[in-house]
mmCIF file of N, CA, C and O in Angstrom:
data_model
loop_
_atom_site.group_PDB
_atom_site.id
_atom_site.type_symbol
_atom_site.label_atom_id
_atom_site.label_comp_id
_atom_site.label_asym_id
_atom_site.label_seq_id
_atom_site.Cartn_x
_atom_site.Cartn_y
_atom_site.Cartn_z
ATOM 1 N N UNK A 6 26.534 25.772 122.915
ATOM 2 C CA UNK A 6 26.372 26.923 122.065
ATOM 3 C C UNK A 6 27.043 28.116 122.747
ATOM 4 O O UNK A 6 26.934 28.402 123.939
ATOM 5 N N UNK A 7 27.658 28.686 121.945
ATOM 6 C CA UNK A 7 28.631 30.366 122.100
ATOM 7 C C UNK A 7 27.672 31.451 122.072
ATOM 8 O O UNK A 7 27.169 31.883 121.035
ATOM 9 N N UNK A 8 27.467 31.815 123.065
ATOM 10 C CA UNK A 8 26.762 33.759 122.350
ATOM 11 C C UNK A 8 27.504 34.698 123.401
ATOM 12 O O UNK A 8 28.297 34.488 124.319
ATOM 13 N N UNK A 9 26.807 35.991 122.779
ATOM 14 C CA UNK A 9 27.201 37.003 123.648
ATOM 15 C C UNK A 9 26.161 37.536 124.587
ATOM 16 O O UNK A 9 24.931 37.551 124.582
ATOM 17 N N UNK A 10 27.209 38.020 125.492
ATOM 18 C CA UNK A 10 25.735 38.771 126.599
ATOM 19 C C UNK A 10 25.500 40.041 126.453
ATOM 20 O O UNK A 10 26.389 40.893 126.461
ATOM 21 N N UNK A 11 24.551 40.223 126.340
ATOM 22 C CA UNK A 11 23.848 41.786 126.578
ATOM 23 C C UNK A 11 23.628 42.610 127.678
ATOM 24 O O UNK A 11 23.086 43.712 127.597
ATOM 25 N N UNK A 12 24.032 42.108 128.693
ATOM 26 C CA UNK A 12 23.865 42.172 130.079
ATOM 27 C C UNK A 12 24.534 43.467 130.525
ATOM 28 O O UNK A 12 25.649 43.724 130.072
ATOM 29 N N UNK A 13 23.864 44.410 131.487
ATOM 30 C CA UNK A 13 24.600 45.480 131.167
ATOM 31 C C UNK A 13 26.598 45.381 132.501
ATOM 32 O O UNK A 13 27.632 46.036 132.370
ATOM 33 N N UNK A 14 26.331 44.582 133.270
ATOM 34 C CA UNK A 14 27.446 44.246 134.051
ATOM 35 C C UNK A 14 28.384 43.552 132.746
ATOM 36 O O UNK A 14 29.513 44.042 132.725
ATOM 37 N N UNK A 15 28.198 42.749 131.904
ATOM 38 C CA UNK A 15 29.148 42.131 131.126
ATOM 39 C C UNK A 15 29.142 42.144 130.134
ATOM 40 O O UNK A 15 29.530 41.169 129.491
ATOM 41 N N UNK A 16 28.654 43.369 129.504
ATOM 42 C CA UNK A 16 28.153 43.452 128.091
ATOM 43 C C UNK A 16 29.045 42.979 126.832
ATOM 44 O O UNK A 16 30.179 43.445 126.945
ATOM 45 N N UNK A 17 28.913 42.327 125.859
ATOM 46 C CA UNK A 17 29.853 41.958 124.944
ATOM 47 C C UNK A 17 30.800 40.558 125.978
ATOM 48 O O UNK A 17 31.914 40.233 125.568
ATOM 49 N N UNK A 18 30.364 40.031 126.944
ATOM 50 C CA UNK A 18 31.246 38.693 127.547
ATOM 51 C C UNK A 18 30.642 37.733 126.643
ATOM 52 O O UNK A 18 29.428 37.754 126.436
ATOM 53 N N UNK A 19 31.698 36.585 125.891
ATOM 54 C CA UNK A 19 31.260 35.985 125.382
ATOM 55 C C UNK A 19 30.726 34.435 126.634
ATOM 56 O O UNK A 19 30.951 34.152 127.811
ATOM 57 N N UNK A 20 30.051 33.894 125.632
ATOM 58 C CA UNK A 20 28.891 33.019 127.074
ATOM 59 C C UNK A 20 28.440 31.273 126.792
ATOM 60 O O UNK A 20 27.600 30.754 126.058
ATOM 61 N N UNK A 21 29.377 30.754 127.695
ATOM 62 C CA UNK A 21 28.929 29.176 127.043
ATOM 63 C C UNK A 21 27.351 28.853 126.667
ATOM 64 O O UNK A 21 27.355 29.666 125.743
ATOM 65 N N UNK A 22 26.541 28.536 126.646
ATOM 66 C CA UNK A 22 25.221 28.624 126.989
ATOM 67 C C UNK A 22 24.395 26.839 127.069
ATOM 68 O O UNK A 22 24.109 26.076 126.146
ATOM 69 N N UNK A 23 24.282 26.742 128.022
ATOM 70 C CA UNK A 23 24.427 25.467 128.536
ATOM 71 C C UNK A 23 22.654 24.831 128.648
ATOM 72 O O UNK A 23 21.902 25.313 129.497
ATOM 73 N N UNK A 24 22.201 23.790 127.740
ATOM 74 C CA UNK A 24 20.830 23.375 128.175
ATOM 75 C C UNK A 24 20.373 22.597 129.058
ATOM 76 O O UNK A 24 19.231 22.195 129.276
ATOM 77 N N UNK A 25 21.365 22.409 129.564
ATOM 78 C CA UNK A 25 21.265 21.334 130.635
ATOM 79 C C UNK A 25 21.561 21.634 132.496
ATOM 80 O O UNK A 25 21.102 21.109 133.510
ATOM 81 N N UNK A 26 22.616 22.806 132.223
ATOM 82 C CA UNK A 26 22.995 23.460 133.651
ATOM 83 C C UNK A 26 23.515 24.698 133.248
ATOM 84 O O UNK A 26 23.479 25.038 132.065
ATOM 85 N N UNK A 27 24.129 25.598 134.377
ATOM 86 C CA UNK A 27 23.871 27.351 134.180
ATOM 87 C C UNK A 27 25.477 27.651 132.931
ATOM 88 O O UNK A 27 26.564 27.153 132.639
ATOM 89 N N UNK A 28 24.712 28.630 132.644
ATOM 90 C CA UNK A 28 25.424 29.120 131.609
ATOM 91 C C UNK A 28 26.933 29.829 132.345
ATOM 92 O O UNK A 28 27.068 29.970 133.561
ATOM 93 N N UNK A 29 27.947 30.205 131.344
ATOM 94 C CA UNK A 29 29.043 30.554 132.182
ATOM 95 C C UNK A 29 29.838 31.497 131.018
ATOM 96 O O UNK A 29 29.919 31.348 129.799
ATOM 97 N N UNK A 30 30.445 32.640 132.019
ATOM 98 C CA UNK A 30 30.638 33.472 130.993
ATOM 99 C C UNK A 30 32.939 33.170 130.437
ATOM 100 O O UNK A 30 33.728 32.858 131.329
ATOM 101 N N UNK A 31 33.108 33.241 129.915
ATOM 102 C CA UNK A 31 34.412 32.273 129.016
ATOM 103 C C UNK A 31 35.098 33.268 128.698
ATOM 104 O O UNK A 31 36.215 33.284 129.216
ATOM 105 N N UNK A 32 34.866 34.049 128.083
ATOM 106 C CA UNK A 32 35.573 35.413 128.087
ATOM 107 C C UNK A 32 35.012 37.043 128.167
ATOM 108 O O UNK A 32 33.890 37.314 127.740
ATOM 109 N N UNK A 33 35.690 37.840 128.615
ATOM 110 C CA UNK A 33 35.720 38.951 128.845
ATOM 111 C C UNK A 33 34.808 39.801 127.856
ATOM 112 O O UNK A 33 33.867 40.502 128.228
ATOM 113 N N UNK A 34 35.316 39.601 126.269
ATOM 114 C CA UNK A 34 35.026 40.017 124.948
ATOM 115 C C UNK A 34 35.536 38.591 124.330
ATOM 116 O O UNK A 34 36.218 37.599 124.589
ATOM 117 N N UNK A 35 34.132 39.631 122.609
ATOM 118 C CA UNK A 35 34.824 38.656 121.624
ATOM 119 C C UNK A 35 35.844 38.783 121.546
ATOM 120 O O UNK A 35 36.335 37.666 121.381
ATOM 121 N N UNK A 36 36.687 39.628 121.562
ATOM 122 C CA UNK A 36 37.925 39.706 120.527
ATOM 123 C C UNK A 36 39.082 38.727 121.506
ATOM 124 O O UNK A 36 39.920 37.919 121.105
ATOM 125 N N UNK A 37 38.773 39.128 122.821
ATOM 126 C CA UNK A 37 39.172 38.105 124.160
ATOM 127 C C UNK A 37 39.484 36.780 123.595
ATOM 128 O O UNK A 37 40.552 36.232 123.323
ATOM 129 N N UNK A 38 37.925 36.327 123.471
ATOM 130 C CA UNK A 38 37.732 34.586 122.821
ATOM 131 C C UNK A 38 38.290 34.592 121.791
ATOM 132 O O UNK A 38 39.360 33.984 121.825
ATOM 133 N N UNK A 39 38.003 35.072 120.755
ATOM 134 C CA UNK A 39 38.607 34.782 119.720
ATOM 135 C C UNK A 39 40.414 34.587 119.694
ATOM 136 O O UNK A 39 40.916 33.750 118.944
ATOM 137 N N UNK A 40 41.225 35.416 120.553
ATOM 138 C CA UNK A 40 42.389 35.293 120.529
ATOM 139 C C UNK A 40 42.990 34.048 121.624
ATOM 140 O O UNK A 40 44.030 33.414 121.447
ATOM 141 N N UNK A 41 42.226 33.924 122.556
ATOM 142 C CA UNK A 41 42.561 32.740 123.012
ATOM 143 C C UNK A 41 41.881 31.378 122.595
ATOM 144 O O UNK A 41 42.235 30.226 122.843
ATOM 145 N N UNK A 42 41.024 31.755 122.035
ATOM 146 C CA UNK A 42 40.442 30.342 121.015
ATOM 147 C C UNK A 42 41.513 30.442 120.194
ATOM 148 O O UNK A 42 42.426 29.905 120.821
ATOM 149 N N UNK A 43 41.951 30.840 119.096
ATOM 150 C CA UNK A 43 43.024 30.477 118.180
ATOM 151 C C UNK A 43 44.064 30.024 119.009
ATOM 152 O O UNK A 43 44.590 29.286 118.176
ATOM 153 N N UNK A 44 44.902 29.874 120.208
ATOM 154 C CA UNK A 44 45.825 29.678 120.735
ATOM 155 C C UNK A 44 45.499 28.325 121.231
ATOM 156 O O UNK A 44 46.457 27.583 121.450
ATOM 157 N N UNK A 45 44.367 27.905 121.433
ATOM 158 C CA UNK A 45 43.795 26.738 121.825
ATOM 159 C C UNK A 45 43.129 25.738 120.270
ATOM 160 O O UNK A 45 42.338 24.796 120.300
ATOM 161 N N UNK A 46 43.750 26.330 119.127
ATOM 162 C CA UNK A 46 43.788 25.506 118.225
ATOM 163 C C UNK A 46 41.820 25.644 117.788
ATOM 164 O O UNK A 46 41.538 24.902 116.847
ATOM 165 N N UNK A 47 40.951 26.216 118.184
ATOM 166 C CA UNK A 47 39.243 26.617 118.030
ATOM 167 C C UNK A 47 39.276 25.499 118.419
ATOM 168 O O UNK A 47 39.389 24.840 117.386
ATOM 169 N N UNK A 48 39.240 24.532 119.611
ATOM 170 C CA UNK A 48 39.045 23.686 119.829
ATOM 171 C C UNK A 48 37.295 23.844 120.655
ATOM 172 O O UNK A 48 36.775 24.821 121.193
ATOM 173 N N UNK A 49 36.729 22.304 120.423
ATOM 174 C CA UNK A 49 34.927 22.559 121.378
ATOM 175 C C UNK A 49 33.911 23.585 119.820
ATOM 176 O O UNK A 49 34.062 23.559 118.598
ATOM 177 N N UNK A 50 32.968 24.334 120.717
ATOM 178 C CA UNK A 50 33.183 24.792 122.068
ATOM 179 C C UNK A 50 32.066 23.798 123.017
ATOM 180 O O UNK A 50 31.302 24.423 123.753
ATOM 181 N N UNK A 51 31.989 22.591 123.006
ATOM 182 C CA UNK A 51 31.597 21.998 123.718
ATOM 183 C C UNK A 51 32.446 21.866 124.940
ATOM 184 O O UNK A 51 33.556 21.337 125.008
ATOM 185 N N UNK A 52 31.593 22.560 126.117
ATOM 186 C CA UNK A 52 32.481 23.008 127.652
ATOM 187 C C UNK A 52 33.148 21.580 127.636
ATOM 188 O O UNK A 52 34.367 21.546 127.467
ATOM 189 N N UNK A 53 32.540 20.537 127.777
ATOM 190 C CA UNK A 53 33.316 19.315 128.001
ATOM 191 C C UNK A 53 34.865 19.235 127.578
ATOM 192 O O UNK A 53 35.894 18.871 128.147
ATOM 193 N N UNK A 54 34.549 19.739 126.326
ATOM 194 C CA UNK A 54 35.994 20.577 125.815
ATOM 195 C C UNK A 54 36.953 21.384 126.399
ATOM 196 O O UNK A 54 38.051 21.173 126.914
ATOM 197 N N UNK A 55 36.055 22.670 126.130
ATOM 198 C CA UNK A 55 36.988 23.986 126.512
ATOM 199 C C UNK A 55 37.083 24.323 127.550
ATOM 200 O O UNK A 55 37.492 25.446 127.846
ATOM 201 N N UNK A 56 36.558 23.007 128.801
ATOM 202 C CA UNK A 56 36.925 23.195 130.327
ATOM 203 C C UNK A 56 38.682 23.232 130.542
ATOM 204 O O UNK A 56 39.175 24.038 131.331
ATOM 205 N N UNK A 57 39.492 22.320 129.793
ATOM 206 C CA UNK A 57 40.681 21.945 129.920
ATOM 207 C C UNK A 57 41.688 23.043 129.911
ATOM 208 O O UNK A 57 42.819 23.228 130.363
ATOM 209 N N UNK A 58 40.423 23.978 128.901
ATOM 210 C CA UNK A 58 41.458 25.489 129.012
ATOM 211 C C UNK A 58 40.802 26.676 129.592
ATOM 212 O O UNK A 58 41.142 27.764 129.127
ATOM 213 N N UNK A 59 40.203 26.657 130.228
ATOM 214 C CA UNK A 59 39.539 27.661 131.596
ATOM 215 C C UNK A 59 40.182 27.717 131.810
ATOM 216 O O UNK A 59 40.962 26.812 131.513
ATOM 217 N N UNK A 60 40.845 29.353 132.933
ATOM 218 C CA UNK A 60 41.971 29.200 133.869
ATOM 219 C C UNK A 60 41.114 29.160 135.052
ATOM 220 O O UNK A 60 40.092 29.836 135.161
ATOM 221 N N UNK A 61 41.536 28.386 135.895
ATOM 222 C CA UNK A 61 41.004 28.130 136.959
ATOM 223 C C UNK A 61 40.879 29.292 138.055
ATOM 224 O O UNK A 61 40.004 29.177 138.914
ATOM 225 N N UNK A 62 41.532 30.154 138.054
ATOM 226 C CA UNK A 62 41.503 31.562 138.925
ATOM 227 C C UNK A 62 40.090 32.379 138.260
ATOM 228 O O UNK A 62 39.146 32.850 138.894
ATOM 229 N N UNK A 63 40.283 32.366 136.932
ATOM 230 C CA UNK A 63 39.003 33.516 136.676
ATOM 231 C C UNK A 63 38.033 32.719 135.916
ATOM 232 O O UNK A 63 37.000 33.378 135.804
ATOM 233 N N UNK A 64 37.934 31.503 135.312
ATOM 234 C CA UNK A 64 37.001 30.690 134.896
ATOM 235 C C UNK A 64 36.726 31.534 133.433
ATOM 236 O O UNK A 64 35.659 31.921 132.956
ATOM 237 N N UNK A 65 38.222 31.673 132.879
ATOM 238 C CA UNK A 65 38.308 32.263 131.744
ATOM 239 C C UNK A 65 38.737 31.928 130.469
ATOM 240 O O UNK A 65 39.967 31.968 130.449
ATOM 241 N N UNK A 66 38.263 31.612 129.387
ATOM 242 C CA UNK A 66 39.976 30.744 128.341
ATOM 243 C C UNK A 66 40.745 31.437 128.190
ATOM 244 O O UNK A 66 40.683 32.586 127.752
ATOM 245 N N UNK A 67 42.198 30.430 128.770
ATOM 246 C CA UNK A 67 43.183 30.927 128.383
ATOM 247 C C UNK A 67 44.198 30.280 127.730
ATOM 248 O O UNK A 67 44.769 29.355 128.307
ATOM 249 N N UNK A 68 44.618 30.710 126.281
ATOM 250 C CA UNK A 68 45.346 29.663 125.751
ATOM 251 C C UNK A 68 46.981 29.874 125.606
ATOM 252 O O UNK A 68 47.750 29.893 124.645
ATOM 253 N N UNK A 69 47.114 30.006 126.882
ATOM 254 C CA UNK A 69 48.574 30.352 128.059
ATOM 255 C C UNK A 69 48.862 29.371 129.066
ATOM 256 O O UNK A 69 49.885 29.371 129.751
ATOM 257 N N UNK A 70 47.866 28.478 129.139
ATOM 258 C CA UNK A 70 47.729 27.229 130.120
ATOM 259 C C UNK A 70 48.571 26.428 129.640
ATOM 260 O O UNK A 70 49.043 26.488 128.505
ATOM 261 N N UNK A 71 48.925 25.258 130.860
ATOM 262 C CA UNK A 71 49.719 24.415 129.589
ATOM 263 C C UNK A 71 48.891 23.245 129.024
ATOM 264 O O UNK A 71 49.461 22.362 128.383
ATOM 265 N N UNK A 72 47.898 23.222 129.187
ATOM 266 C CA UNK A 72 46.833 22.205 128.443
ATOM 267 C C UNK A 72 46.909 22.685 126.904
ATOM 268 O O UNK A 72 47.018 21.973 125.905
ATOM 269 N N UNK A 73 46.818 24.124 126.993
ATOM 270 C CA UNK A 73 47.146 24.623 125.663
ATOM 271 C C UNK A 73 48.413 24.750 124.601
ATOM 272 O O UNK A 73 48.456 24.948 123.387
ATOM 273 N N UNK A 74 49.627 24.502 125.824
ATOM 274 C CA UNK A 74 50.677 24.198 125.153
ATOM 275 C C UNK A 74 50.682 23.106 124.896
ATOM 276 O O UNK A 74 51.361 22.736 123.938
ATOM 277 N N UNK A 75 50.290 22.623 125.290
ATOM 278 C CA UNK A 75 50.596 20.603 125.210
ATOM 279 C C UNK A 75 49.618 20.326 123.767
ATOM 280 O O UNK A 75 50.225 19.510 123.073
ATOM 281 N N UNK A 76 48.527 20.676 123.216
ATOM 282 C CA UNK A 76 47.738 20.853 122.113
ATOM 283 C C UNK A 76 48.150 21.237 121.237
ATOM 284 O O UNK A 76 47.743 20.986 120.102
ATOM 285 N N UNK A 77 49.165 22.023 121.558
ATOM 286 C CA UNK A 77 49.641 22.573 120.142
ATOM 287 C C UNK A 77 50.977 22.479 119.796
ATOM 288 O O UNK A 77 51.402 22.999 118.764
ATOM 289 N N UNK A 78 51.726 21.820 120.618
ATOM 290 C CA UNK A 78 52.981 20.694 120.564
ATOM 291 C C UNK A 78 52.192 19.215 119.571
ATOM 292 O O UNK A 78 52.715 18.786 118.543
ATOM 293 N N UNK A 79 51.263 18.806 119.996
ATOM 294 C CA UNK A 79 50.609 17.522 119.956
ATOM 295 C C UNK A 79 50.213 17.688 118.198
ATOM 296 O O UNK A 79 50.472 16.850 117.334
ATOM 297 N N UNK A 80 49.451 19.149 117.978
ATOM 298 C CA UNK A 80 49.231 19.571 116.838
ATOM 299 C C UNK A 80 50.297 19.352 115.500
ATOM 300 O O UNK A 80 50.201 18.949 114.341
ATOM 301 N N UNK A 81 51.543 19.959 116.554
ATOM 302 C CA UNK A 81 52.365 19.953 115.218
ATOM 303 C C UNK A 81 53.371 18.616 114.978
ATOM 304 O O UNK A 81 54.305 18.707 114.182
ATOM 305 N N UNK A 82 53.186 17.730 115.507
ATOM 306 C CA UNK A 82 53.372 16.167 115.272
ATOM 307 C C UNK A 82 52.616 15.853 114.280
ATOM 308 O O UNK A 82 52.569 14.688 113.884
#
């Protein structure tokens, strides 16, 4: 499940929310997610998923990766 945080350090970060182990924050803002979710095709958001397009430096989506290019090459086949 997707929500947002209220938190006053990350307010508006959008937030995997995980029932099983700790939650993790995915983007910055909505508007953040939302633009790199469309670039990643709205793929997930089951993390199992949208791990492939984390960037590994900031544990952020980014759909600038090439996991994300390769998806949307794959897409338009």
């Amino acid at each position: 499940m997707l929500g947002l945080s209220l938190a006053k350090a990350d307010q508006g970060a959008v937030v995997y929310l995980a029932h099983d182990s700790e939650h993790q924050i995915i983007a910055s803002s909505l508007t953040s997610f939302l633009n790199e979710w469309a670039k990643c095709n709205y793929v997930g958001p089951e993390i199992w998923i949208i791990e492939e397009f984390l960037d590994p430096s900031s544990g952020l989506m980014n759909g600038d990766l090439p996991s994300a290019e390769r998806l949307r090459v794959s897409m338009k086949s």
